[in-house]
Coordinates of C-alpha atoms and ligand atoms in Angstrom, one line a residue:
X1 CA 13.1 -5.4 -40.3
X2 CA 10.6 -4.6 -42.7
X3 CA 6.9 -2.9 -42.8
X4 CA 4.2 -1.8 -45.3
X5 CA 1.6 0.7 -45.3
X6 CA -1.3 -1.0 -46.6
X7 CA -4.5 -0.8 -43.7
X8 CA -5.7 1.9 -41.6
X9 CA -2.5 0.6 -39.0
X10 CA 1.3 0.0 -40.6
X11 CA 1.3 -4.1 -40.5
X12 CA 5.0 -4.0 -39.0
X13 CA 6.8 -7.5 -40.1
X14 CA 10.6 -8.7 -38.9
X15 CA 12.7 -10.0 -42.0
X16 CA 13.5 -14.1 -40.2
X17 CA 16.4 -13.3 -41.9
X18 CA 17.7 -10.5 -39.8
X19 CA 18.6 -10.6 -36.2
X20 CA 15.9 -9.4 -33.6
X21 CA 18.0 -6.3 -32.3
X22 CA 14.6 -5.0 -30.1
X23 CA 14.8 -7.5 -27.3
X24 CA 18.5 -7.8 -27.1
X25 CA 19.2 -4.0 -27.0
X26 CA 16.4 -4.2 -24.2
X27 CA 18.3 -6.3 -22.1
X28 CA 21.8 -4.6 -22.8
X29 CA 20.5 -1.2 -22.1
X30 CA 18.5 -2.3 -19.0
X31 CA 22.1 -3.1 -17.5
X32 CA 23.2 0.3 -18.6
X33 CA 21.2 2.3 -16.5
X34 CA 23.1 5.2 -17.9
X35 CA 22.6 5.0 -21.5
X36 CA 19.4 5.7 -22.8
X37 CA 17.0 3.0 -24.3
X38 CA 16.5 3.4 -28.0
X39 CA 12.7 2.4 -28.2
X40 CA 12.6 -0.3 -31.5
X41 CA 11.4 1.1 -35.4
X42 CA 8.6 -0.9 -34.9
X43 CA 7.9 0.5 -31.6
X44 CA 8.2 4.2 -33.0
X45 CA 6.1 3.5 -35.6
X46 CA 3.4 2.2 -33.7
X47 CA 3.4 5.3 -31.2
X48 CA 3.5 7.6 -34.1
X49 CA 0.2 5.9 -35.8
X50 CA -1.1 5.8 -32.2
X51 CA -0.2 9.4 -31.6
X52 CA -1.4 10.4 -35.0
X53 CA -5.1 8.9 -34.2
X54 CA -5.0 11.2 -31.0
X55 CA -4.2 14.2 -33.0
X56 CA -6.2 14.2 -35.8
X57 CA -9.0 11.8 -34.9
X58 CA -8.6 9.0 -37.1
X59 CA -6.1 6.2 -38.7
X60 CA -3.0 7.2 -40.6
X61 CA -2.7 5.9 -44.0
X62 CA 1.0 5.9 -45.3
X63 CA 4.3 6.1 -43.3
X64 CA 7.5 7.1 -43.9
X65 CA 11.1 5.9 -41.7
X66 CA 14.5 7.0 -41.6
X67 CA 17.2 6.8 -39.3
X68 CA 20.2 9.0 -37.9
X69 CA 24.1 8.7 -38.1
X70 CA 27.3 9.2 -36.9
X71 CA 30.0 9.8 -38.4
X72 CA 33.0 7.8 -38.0
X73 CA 36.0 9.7 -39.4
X74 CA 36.0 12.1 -42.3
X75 CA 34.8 15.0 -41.1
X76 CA 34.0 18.3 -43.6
X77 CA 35.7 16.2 -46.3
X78 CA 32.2 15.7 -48.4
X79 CA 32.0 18.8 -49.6
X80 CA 35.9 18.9 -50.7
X81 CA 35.2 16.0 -53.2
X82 CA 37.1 13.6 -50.2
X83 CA 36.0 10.4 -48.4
X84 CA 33.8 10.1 -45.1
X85 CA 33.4 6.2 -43.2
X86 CA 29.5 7.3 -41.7
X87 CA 27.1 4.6 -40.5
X88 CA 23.1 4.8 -39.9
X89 CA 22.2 4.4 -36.1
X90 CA 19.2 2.6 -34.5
X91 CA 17.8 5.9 -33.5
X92 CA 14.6 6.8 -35.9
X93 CA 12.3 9.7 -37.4
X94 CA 9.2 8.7 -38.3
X95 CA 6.1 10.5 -39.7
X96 CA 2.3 9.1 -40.6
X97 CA 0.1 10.7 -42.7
X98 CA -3.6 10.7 -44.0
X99 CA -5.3 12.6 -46.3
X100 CA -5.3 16.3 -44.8
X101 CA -8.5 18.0 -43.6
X102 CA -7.4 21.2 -44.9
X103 CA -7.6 22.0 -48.6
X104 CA -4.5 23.1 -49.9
X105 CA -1.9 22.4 -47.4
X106 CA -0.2 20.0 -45.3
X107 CA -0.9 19.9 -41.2
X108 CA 2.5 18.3 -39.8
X109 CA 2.6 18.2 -35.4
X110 CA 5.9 17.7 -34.1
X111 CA 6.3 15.7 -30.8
X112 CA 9.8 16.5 -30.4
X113 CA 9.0 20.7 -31.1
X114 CA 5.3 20.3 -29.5
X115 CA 3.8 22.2 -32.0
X116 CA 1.8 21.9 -34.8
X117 CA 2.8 24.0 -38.1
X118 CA 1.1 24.2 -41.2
X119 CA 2.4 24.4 -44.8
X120 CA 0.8 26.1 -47.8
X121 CA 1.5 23.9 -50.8
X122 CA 1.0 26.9 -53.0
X123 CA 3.8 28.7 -51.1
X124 CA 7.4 26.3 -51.6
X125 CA 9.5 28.7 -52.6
X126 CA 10.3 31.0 -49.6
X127 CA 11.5 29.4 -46.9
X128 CA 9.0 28.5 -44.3
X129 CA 8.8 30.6 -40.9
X130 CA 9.1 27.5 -38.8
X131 CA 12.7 26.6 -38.9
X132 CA 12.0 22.8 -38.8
X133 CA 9.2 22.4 -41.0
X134 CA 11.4 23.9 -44.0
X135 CA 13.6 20.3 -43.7
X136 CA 9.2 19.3 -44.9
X137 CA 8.8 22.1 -47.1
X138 CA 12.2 21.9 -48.9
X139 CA 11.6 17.8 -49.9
X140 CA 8.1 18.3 -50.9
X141 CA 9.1 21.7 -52.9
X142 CA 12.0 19.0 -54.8
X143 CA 9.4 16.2 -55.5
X144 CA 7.4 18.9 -56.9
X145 CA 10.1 20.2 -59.2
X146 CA 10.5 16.4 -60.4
X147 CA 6.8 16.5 -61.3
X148 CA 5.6 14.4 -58.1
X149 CA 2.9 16.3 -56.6
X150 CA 2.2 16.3 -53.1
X151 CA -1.5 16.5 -51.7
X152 CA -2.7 17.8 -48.7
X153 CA -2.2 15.6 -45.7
X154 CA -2.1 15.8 -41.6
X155 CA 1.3 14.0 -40.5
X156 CA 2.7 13.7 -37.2
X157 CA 6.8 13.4 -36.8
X158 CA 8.5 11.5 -33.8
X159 CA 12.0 11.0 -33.5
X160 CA 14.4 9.4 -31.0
X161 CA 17.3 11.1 -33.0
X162 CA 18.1 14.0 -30.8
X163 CA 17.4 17.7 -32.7
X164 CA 20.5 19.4 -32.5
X165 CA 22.8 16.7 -31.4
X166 CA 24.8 16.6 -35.0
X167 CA 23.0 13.3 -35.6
X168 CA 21.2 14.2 -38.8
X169 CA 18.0 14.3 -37.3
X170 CA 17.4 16.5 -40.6
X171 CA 18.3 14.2 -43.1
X172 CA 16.2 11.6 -41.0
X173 CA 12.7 14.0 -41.2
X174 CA 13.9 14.7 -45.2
X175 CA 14.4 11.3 -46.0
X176 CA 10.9 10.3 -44.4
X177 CA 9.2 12.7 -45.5
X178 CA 10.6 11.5 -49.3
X179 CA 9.6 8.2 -48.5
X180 CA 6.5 9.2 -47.2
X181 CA 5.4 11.5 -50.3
X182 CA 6.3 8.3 -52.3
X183 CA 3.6 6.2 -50.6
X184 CA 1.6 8.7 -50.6
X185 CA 1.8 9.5 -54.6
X186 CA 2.6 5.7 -55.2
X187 CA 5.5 7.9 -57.4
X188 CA 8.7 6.3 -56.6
X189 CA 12.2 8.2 -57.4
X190 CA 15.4 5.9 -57.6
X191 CA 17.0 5.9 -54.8
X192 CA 19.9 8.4 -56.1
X193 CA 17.3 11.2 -56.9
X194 CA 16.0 10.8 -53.9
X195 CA 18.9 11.2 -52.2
X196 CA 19.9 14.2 -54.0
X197 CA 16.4 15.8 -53.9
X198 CA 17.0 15.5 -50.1
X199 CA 20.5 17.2 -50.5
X200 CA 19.1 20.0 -52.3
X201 CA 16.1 20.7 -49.7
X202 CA 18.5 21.3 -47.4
X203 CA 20.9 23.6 -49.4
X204 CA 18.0 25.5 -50.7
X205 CA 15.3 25.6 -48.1
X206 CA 16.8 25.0 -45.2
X207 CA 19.5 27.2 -46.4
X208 CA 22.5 25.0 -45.1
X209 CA 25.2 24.5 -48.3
X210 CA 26.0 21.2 -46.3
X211 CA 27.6 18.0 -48.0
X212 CA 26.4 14.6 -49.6
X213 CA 27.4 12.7 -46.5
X214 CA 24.4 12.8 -44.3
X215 CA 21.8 11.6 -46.5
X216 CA 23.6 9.7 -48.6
X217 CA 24.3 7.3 -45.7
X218 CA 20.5 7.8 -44.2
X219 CA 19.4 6.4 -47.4
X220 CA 22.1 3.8 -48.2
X221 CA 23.2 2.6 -45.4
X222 CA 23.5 -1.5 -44.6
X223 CA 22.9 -3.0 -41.5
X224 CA 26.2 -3.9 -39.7
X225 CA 28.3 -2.1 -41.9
X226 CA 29.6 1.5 -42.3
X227 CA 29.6 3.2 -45.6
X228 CA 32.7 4.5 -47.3
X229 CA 31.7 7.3 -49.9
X230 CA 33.7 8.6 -52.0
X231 CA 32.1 12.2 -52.7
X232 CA 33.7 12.7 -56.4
X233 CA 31.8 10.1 -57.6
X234 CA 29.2 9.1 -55.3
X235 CA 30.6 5.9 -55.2
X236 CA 29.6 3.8 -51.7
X237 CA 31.8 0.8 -50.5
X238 CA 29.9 -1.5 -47.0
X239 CA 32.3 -1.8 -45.2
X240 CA 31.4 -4.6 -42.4
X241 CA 31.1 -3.1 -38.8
X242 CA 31.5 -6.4 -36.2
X243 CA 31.5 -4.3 -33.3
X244 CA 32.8 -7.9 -31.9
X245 CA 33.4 -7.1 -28.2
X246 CA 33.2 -3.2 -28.3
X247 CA 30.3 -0.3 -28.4
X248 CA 30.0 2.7 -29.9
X249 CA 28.8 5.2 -27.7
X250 CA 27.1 8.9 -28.5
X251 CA 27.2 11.8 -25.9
X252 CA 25.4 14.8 -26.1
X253 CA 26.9 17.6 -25.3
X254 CA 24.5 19.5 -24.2
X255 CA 24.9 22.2 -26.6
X256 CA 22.8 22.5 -29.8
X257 CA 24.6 22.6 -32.9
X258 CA 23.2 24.7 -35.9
X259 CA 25.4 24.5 -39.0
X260 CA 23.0 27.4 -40.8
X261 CA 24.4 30.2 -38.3
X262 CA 27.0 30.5 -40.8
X263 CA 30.6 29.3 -39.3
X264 CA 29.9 25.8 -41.2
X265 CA 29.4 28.2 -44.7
X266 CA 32.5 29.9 -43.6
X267 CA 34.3 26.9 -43.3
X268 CA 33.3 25.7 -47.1
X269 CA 34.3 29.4 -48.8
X270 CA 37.5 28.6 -46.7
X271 CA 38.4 25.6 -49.0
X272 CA 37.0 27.3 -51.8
X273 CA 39.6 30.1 -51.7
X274 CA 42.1 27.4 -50.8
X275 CA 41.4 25.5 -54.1
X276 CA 41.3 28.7 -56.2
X277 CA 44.6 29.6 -54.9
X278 CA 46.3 26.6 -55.6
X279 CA 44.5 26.4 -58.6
X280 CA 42.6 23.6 -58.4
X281 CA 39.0 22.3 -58.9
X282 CA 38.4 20.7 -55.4
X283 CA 40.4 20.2 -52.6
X284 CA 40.0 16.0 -53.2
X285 CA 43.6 15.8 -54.7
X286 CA 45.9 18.6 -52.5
X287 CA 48.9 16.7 -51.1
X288 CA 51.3 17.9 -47.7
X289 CA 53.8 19.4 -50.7
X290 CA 50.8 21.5 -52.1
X291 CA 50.5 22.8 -48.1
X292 CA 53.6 24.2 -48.5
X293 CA 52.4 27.0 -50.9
X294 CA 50.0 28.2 -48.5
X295 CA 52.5 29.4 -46.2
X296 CA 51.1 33.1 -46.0
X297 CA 47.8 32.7 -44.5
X298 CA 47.8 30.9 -41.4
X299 CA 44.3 30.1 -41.5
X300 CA 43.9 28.7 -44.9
X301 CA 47.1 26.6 -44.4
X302 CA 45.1 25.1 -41.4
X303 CA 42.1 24.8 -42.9
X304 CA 43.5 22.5 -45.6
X305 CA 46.2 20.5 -43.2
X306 CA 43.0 19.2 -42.1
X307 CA 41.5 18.2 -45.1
X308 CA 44.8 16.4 -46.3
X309 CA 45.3 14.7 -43.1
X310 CA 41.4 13.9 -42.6
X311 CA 41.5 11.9 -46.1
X312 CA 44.2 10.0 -45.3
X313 CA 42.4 9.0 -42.1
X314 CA 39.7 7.9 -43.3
X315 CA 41.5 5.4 -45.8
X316 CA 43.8 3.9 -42.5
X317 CA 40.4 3.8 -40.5
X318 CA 38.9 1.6 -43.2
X319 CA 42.1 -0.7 -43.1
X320 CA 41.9 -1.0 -39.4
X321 CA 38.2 -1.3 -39.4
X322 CA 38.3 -4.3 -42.2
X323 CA 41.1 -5.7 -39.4
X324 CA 39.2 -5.1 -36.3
X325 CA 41.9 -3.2 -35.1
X326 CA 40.0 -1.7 -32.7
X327 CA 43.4 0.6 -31.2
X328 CA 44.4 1.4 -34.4
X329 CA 40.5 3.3 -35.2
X330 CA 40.6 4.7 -31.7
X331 CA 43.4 6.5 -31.9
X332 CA 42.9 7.4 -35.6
X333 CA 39.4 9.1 -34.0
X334 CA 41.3 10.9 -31.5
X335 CA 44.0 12.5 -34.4
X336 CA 40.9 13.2 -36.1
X337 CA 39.5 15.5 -33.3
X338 CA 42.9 17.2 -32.5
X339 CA 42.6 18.0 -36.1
X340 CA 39.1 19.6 -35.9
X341 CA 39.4 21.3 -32.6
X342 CA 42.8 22.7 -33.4
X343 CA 43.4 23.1 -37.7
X344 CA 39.6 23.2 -38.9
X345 CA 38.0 25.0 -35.4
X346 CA 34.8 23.4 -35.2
X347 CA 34.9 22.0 -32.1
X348 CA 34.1 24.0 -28.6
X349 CA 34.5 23.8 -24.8
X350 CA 32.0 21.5 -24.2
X351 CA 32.8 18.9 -27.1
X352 CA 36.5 19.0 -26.2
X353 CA 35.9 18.6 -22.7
X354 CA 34.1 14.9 -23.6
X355 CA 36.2 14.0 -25.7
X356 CA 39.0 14.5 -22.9
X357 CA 37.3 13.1 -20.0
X358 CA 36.7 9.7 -22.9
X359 CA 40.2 9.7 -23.5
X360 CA 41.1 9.3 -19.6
X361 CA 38.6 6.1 -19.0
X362 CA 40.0 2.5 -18.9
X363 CA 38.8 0.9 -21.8
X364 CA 38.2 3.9 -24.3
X365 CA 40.0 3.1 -27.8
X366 CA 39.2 6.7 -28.9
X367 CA 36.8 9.4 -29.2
X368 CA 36.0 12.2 -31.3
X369 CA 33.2 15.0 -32.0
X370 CA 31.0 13.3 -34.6
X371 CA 28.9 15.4 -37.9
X372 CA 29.3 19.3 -38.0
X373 CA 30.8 20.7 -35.1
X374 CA 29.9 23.1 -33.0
X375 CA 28.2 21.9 -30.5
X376 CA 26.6 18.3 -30.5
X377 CA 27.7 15.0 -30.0
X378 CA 30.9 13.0 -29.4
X379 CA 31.5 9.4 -30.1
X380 CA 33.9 7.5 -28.3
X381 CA 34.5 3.7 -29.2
X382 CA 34.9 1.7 -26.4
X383 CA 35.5 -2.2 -24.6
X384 CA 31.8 -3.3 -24.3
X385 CA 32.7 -4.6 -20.8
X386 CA 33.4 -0.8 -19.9
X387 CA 30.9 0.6 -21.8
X388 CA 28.6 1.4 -18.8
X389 CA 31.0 2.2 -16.6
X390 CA 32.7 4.8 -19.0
X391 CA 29.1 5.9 -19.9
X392 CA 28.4 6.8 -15.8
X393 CA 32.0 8.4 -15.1
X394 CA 31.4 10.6 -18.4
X395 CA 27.7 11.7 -17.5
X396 CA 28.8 12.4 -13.7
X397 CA 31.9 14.2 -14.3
X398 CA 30.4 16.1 -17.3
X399 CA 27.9 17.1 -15.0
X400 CA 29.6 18.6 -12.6
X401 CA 32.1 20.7 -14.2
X402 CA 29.5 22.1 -16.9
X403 CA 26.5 21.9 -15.2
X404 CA 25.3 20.6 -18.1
X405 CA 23.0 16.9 -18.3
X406 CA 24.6 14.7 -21.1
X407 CA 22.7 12.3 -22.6
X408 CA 24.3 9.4 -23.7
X409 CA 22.9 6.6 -26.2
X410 CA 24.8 3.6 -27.6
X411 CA 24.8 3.2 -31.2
X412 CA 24.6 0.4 -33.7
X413 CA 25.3 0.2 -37.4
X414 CA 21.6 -0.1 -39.2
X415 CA 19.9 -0.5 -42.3
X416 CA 18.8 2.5 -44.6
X417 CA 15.9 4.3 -45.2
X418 CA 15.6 2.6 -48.7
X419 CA 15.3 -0.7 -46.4
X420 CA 13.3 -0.2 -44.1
X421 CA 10.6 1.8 -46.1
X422 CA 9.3 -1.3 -48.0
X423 CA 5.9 0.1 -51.0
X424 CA 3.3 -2.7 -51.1
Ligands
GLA501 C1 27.1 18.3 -41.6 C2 26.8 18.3 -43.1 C3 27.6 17.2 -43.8 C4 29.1 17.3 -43.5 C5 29.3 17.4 -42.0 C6 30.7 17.6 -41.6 O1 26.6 17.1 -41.0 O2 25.4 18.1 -43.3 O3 27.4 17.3 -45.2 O4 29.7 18.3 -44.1 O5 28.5 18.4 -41.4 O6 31.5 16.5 -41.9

């Protein structure tokens, strides 16, 4: 799929050479009355130009895309120097812009926060009293440090990645917002800066010290594949993602996950004080024997158990995904859990529950929290015949013993931002 911004409306195009996932996923999800519909990119984009023209009385000019993730395996390994297997999902954030009415600052309405918040472009540096429009503030304040200048505009936002669900709805609004200050500027960064300009927005503004994974893979990501990244050397590997007669399947717990409450901080000066007393740089290299000298502190030996053993699970998941060996991932997913819930404690209640009531449907290979932890979504990989079956007996029995309402959405391996935002 591919678009450009040039008109007063986004002319929205479909590469012949890639499938047509909108009508198919349309008739699969109609079946699964369960699963929520994903509405198509091209869809979104045209209720956000649409939406933008309500708001601000007249035609949006330049557009920015980006989608979500999941994570497959590798979890809190990125910022260790280790490996994550991530993959971009067909669930979108998408803003529109025109030149702003206001002098001197950017007018950015929400549909998923219902509010409109506005941004002084002389005032970057402390972080913005909106929590969601610093993720806005933090990538404009790093295109300005890189000398790209970013003029006043009205934007609107609309997602269908769910806020809070550990989906990476922020690296989706920071990488559209990148590609959308691009456009706009007509400035474009290599795709590397932009990722990392995107990384440091959130460390700095946002004030989450998170990882390279999640915008790394928003940006890089290849349809039908899942990216292995190696997070010493920022080195990505496709790795092709057939999904041949199974689904991937996201369910939200329920229970909003926010990383910058601090636990996901403390986690990272856990490893840190693991490395330093072992002596080493990053925790990339540690080994089981190396375990063995952290005997005296309980928590720290956990905390890096999981690290070893998530590492090595990530290189067997990438064998048994190149082998379709659809038993093999599954249960490799559910070791990866155990691992989270019980050595690295980031998982809770809610997440465990899922992941349990997965774990006892016909048909599920595995399942496992997916992205940060606390809160969120799980992902459980399942036999596509079952997949709307499992999906109702999940939702149902969630239900009723949390009183909580899932939502569940099945995911697909997508392209990148970097594809899908095409400059004339
Ligand atoms: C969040 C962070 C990532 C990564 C995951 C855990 O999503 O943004 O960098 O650390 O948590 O794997």
């Amino acid at each position: 799929m591919f678009w450009c911004t040039l008109g007063p409306k986004p002319w929205i195009g479909r590469d012949p050479l890639l499938p047509s996932f909108c009508d198919e996923r349309r008739y699969a999800d109609d079946a699964l009355a369960m699963i929520e519909a994903s509405p198509c990119l091209d869809e979104l984009i045209q209720d956000t130009a649409d939406q933008f023209e309500r708001q601000f009385g007249e035609s949006a000019r330049w557009f920015g895309a980006a989608p979500g993730r999941i994570n497959l395996i590798g979890e809190h390994t990125d910022y260790n120097a280790g490996w994550v297997l991530p993959m971009a999902i067909d669930r979108y954030t998408v803003v529109a812009a025109a030149s702003g009415q206001t002098p001197g600052q950017l007018t950015v309405n929400s549909q998923a926060f219902r509010t409109q918040a506005s941004l002084k472009l002389d005032q970057l540096d402390r972080p913005h009293a909106v929590p969601w429009l610093r993720y806005v503030q933090g990538v404009v304040a790093q295109y300005q440090r890189r000398g790209i200048q970013c003029p006043e505009l009205d934007i609107q936002v609309i997602s269908s990645v769910p806020a809070g669900g550990g989906l990476s709805s922020s690296a989706a609004l920071e990488l559209a917002m990148a590609h959308l200050i691009e456009a706009v500027t007509g400035k474009p960064l290599s795709s590397d800066e932009r990722t990392a300009a995107c990384v440091t927005a959130e460390r700095e503004t946002a004030g989450v010290p998170c990882g390279v994974m999640d915008q790394t893979v928003v940006e890089h990501a290849k349809a039908g594949h899942a990216l292995l990244l190696d997070c010493l050397h920022n080195e990505v590997t496709q790795i092709p993602f057939t999904e041949a007669g199974t689904a991937l399947l996201a369910v939200h717990s329920g229970v909003a996950h926010a990383l910058a409450d601090g636990e996901y901080a403390k986690r990272r000066e856990e490893c840190d004080r693991v490395a330093a007393e072992l002596g080493m740089q990053t925790l990339r290299d540690l080994t089981e024997l190396d375990l063995q000298r952290l005997t005296e502190d309980d928590v720290l030996y956990r905390r890096a158990r999981h690290v070893v053993s998530e590492n090595k699970r990530v290189h067997q998941s990438v064998a048994a995904l190149r082998a379709a060996n659809w038993s093999q991932l599954g249960a490799l997913m559910q070791e990866s859990h155990a691992s989270l819930r019980d050595d690295y404690a980031v998982s809770c209640a809610e997440l465990d529950l899922l992941v349990d009531l997965a774990l006892s449907e016909q048909g599920v290979y595995g399942a496992r929290m997916t992205g940060g932890g606390f809160g969120g979504c799980i992902i459980a990989l399942v036999d596509q015949s079952r997949a709307n079956a499992v999906a109702h007996s999940l939702c149902e029995h969630y239900a009723a013993s949390t009183s909580r309402q899932p939502a569940c959405y099945r995911v697909r391996p997508v392209a990148g931002a970097r594809e899908i935002s095409v400059l004339p």
